[in-house]
Tab-separated table of C-alpha atoms in Angstrom:
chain	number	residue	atom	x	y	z
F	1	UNK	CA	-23.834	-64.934	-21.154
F	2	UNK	CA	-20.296	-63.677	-21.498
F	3	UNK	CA	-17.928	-64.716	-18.996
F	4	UNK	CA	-15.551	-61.697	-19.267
F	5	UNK	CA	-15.562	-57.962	-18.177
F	6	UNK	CA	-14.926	-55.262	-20.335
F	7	UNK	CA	-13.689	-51.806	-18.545
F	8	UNK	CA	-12.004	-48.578	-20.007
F	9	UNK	CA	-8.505	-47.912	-18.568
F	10	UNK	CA	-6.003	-44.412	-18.860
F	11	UNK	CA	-2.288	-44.784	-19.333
F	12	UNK	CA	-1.060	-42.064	-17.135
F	13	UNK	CA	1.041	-40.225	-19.899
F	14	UNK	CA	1.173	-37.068	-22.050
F	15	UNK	CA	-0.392	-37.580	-25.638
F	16	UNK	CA	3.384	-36.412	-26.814
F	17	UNK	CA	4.929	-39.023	-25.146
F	18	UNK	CA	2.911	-41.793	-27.188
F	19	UNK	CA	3.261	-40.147	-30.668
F	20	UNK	CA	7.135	-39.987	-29.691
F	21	UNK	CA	7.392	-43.560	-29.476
F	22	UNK	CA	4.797	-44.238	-32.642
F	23	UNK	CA	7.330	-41.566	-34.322
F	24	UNK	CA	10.163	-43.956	-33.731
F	25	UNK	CA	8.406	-46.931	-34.635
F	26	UNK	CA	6.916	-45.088	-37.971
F	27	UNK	CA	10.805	-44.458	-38.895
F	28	UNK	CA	11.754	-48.091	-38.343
F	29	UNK	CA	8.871	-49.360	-40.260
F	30	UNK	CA	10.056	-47.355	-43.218
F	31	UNK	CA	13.467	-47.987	-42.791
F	32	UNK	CA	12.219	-51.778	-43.002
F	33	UNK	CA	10.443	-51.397	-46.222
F	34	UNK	CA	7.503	-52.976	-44.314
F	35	UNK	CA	4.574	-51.930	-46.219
F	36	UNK	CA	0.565	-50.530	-45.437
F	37	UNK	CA	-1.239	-53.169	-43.534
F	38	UNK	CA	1.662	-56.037	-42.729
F	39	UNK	CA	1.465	-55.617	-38.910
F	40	UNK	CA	-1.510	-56.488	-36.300
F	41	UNK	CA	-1.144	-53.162	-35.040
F	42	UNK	CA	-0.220	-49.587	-36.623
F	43	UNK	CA	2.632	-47.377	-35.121
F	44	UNK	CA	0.115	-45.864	-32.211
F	45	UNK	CA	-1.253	-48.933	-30.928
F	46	UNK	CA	2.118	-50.515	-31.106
F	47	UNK	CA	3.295	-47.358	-28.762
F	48	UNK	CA	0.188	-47.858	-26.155
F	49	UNK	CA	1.374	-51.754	-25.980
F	50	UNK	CA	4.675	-50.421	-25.149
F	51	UNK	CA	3.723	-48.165	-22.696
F	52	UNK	CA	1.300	-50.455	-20.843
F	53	UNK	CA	4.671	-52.561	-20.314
F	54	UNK	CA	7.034	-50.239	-19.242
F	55	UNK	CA	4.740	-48.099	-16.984
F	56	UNK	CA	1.934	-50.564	-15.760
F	57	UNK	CA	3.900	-53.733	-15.640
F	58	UNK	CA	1.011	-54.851	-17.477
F	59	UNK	CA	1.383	-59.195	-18.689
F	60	UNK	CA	2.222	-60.430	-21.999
F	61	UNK	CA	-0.610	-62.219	-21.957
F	62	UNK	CA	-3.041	-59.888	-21.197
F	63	UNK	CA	-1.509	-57.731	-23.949
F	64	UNK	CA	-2.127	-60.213	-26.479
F	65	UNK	CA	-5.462	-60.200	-24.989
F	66	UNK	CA	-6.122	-56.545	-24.852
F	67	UNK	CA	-4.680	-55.951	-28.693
F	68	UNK	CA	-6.291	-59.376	-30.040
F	69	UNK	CA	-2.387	-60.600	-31.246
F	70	UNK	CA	-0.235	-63.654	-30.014
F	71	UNK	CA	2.010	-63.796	-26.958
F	72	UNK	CA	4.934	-64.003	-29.595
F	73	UNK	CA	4.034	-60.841	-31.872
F	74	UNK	CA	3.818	-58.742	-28.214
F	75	UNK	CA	7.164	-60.047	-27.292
F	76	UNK	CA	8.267	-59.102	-30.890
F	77	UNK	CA	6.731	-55.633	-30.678
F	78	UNK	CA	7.694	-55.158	-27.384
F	79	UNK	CA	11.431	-55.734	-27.939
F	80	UNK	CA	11.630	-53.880	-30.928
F	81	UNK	CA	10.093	-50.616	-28.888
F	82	UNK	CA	12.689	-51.329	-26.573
F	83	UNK	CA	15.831	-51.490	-29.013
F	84	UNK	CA	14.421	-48.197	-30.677
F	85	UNK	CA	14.660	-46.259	-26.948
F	86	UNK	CA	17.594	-47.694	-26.052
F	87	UNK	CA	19.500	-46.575	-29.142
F	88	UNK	CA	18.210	-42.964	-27.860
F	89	UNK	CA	20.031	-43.091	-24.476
F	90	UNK	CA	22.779	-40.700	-24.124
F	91	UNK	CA	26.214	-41.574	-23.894
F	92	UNK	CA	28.224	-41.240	-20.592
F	93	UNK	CA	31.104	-38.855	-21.905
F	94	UNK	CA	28.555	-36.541	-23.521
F	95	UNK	CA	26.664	-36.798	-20.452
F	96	UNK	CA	29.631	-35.650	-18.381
F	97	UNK	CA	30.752	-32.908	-20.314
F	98	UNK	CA	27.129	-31.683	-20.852
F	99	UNK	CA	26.794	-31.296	-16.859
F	100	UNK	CA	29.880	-29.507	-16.333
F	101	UNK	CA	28.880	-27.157	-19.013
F	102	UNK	CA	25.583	-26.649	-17.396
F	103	UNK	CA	27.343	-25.673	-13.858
F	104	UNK	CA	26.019	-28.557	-12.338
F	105	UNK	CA	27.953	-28.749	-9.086
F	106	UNK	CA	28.344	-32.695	-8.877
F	107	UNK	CA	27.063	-36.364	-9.837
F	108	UNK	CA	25.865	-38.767	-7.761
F	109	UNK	CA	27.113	-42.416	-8.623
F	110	UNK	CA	25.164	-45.526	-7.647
F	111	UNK	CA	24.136	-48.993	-8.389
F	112	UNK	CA	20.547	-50.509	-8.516
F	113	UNK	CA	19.941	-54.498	-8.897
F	114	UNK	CA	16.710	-54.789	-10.993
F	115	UNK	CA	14.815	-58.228	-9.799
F	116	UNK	CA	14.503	-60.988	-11.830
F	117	UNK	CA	12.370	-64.093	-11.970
F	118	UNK	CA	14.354	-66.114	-14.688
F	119	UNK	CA	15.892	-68.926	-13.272
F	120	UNK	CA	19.627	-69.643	-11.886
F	121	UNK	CA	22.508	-69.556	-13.970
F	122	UNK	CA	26.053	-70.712	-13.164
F	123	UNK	CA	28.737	-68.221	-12.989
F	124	UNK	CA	32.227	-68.270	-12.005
F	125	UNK	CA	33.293	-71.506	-9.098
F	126	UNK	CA	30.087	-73.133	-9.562
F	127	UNK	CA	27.987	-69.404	-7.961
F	128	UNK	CA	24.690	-68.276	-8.800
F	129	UNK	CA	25.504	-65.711	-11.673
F	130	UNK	CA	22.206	-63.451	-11.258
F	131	UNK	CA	22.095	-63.615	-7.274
F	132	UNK	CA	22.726	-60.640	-5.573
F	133	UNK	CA	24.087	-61.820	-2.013
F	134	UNK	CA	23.595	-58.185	-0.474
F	135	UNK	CA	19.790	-57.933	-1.772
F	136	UNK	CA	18.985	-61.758	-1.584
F	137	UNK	CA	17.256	-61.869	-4.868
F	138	UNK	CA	18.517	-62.767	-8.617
F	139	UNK	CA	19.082	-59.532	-10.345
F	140	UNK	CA	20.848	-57.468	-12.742
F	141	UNK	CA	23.438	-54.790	-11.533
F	142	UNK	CA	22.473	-51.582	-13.371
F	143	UNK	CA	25.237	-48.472	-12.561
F	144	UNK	CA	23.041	-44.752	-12.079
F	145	UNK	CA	24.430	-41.550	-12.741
F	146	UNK	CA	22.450	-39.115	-11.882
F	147	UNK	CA	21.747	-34.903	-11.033
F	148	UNK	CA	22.504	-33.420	-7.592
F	149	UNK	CA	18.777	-33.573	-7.175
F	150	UNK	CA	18.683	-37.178	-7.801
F	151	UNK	CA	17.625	-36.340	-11.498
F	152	UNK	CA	18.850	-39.472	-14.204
F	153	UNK	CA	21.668	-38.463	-16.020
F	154	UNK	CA	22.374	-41.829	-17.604
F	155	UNK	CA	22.071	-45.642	-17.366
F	156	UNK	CA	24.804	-48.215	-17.499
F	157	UNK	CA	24.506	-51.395	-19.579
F	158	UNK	CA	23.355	-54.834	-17.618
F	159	UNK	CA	26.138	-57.014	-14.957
F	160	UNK	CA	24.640	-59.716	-13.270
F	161	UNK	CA	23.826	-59.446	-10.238
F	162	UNK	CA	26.462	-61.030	-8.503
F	163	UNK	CA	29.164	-58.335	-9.192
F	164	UNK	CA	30.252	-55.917	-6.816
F	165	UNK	CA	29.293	-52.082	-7.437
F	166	UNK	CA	33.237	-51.403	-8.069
F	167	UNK	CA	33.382	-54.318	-10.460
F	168	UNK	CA	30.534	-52.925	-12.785
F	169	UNK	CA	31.763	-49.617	-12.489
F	170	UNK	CA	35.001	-50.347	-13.700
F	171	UNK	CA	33.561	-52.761	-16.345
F	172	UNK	CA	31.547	-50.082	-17.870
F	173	UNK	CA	34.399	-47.904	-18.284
F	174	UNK	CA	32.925	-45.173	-15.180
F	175	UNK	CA	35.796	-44.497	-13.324
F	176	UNK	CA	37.664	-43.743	-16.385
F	177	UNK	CA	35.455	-41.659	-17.582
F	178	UNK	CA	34.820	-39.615	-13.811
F	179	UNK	CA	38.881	-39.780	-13.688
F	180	UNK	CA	39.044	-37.397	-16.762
F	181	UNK	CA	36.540	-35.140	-15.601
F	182	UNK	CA	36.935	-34.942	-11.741
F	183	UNK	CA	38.011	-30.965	-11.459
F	184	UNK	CA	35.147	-30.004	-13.290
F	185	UNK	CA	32.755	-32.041	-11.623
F	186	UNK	CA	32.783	-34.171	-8.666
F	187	UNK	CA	31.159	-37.166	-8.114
F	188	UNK	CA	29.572	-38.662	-4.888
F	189	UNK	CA	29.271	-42.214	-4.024
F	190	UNK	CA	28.696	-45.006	-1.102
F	191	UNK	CA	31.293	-47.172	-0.013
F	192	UNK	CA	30.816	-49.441	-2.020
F	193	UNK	CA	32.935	-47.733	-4.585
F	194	UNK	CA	35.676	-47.301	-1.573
F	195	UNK	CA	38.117	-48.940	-4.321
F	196	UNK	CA	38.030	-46.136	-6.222
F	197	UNK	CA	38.468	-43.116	-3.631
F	198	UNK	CA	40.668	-41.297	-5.817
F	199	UNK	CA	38.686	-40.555	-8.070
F	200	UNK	CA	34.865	-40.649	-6.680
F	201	UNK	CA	33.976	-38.883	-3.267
F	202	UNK	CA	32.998	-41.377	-0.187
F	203	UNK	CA	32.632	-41.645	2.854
F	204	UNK	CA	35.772	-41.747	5.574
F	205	UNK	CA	36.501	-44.647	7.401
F	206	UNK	CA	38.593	-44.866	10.510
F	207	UNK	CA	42.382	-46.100	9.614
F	208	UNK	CA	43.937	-49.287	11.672
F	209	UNK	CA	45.464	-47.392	14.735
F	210	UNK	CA	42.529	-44.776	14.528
F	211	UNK	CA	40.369	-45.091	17.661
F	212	UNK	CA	37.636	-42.490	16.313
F	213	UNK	CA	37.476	-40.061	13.240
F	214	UNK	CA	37.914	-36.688	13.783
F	215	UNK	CA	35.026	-33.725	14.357
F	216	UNK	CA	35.959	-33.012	10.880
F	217	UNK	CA	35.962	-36.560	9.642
F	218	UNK	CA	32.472	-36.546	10.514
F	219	UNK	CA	31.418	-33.390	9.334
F	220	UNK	CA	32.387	-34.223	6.266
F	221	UNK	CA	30.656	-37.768	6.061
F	222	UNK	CA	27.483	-36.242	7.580
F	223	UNK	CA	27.533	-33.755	4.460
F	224	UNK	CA	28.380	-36.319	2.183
F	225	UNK	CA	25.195	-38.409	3.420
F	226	UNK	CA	23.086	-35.309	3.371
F	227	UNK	CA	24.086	-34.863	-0.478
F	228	UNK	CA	24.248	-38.682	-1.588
F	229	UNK	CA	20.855	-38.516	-0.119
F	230	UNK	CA	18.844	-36.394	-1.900
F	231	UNK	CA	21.003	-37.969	-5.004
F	232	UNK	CA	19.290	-41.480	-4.166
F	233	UNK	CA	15.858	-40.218	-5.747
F	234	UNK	CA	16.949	-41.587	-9.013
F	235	UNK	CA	16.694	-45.555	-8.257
F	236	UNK	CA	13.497	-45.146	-6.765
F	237	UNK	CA	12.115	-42.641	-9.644
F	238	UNK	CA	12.411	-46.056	-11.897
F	239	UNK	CA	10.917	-48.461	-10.174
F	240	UNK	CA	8.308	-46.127	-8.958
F	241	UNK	CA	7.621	-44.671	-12.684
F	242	UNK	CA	7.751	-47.751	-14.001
F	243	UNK	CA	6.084	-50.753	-12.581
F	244	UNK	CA	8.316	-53.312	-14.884
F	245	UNK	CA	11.415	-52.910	-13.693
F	246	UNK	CA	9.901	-53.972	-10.164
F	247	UNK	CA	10.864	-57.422	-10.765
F	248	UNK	CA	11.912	-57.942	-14.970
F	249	UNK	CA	10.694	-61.578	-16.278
F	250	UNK	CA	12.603	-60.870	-19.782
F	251	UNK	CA	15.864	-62.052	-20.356
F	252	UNK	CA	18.138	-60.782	-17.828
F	253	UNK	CA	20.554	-59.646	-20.156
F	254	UNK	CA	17.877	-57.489	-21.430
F	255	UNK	CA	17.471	-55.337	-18.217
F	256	UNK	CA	20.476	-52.803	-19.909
F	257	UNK	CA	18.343	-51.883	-22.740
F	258	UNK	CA	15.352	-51.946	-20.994
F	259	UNK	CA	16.861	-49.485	-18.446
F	260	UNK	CA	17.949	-47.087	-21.243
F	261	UNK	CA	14.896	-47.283	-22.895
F	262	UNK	CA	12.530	-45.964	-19.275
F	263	UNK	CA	15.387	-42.998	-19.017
F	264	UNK	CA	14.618	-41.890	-22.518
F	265	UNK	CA	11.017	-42.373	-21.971
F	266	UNK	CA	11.685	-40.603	-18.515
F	267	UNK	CA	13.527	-37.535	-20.000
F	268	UNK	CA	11.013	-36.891	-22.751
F	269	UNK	CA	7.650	-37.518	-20.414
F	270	UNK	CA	8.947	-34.561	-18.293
F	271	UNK	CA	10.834	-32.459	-21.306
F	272	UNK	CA	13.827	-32.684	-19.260
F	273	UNK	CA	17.098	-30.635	-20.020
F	274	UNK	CA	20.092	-30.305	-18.257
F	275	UNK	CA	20.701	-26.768	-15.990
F	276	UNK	CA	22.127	-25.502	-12.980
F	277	UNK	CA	18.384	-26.111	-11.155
F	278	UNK	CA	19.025	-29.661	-10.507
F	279	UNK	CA	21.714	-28.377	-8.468
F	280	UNK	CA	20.576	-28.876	-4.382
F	281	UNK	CA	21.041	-25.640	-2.145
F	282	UNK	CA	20.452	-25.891	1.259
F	283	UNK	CA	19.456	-22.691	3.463
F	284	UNK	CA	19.694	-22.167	7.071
């Protein structure tokens, strides 16, 4: 008697999402030269593999399983989907200039630290160079941009997680790039980007010889919250959409491209384009 169970399963995405991806990988396989009938899979089942990653957090092994290929030929097809997304992520100053085009009224900058189960590396005086101290997990520090309505605008490459917020920011070029564009469009942060102040909106703090802030002080910080909160939707639309950057067991140094790759997946899943509705407006 067989000792296995055999059940039908649906991958919880449009039809045009798939034949995006098997688009992509059709185009590479050309560029390649690689000809009829050289791969375990064709473009479409290569896509579904893909997908089952990225949305269902689904094992390597069981992939292999599932498709009937080796452990290394998923890794191989998976990293080659991921390259091919990634390379479709937009780039920051585009993404900046598109928004203030579109009217949108600010951005909301933040940092996420995608888990990782790879083991410890050393960093800089003998420290941990993937643990994050403030989320007491290894982890890659992955900088957000995203709409008022907490919409992703754009992905930064991988830090580890060790680096402060600031650090990365400045790394990846952010503040620069905000610093340029700052009268057309704002952009909201947490303290932890108090370093840059001139440039990025946060909160006030009380000064030395201040005993309390000001009614203003904290009107302003209590509008501030209310719009960095709404903005915060767009760390927890990733890891919700996409069970496999709940905890990443690929190179860590991967977790950048694999980022860039769900937002293109993201933006094309829900036909997204940029316009002054992701803006937030509160009645009363």
């Amino acid at each position: 008697m067989p000792t296995s169970v055999t059940y039908s399963a649906t991958l919880q995405v449009r039809r045009e999402t798939v034949l995006f991806l098997a688009a992509l990988l059709h185009a590479e396989r050309r560029r390649r030269g690689t000809r009829r009938g050289r791969r375990a899979l064709g473009c479409h089942a290569q896509a579904v593999l893909i997908l089952r990653w990225f949305l269902d957090g689904t094992r390597v092994m069981q992939l292999a399983i599932d498709h009937g290929i080796g452990r290394k030929t998923v890794y191989r097809y998976l990293h080659e989907g991921i390259d091919l997304l990634a390379a479709h992520a937009p780039d920051l100053n585009t993404v900046l200039d598109t928004a203030a085009r579109a009217g949108l009224t600010h951005v909301n900058l933040d940092g996420i630290v995608i888990a990782t189960d790879r083991v410890a590396a050393p960093g800089p005086n003998g420290a941990d160079l993937w643990w994050s101290g403030k989320h007491k997990h290894h982890g890659g520090n992955v900088q957000v941009i995203s709409a008022p309505d907490g919409w992703l605008l754009w992905v930064s490459e991988v830090r580890p997680g060790r680096e402060h917020d600031m650090t990365c920011a400045r790394r990846h070029g952010i503040i620069t790039a905000l610093a340029a564009i700052r009268t057309d469009l704002p952009a909201l942060a947490d303290l932890g980007y108090e370093g840059a102040a001139d440039v990025v909106r946060v909160p006030l703090k009380k000064k030395r010889h201040q005993r309390r802030l000001s009614d203003d002080q904290h009107t302003y910080n209590k509008l501030l919250r209310g719009l960095r909160g709404v903005g915060e939707r767009a760390n927890a639309l990733l890891t919700v959409t996409f069970k496999a950057l709940r905890r990443v067991s690929l190179d860590p140094w991967r977790i950048g491209k694999i980022i860039q790759a769900a937002l293109v997946l993201l933006h094309h899943e829900h036909d997204w384009t940029m316009s002054p509705s992701h803006n937030v407006i509160f009645s009363y």
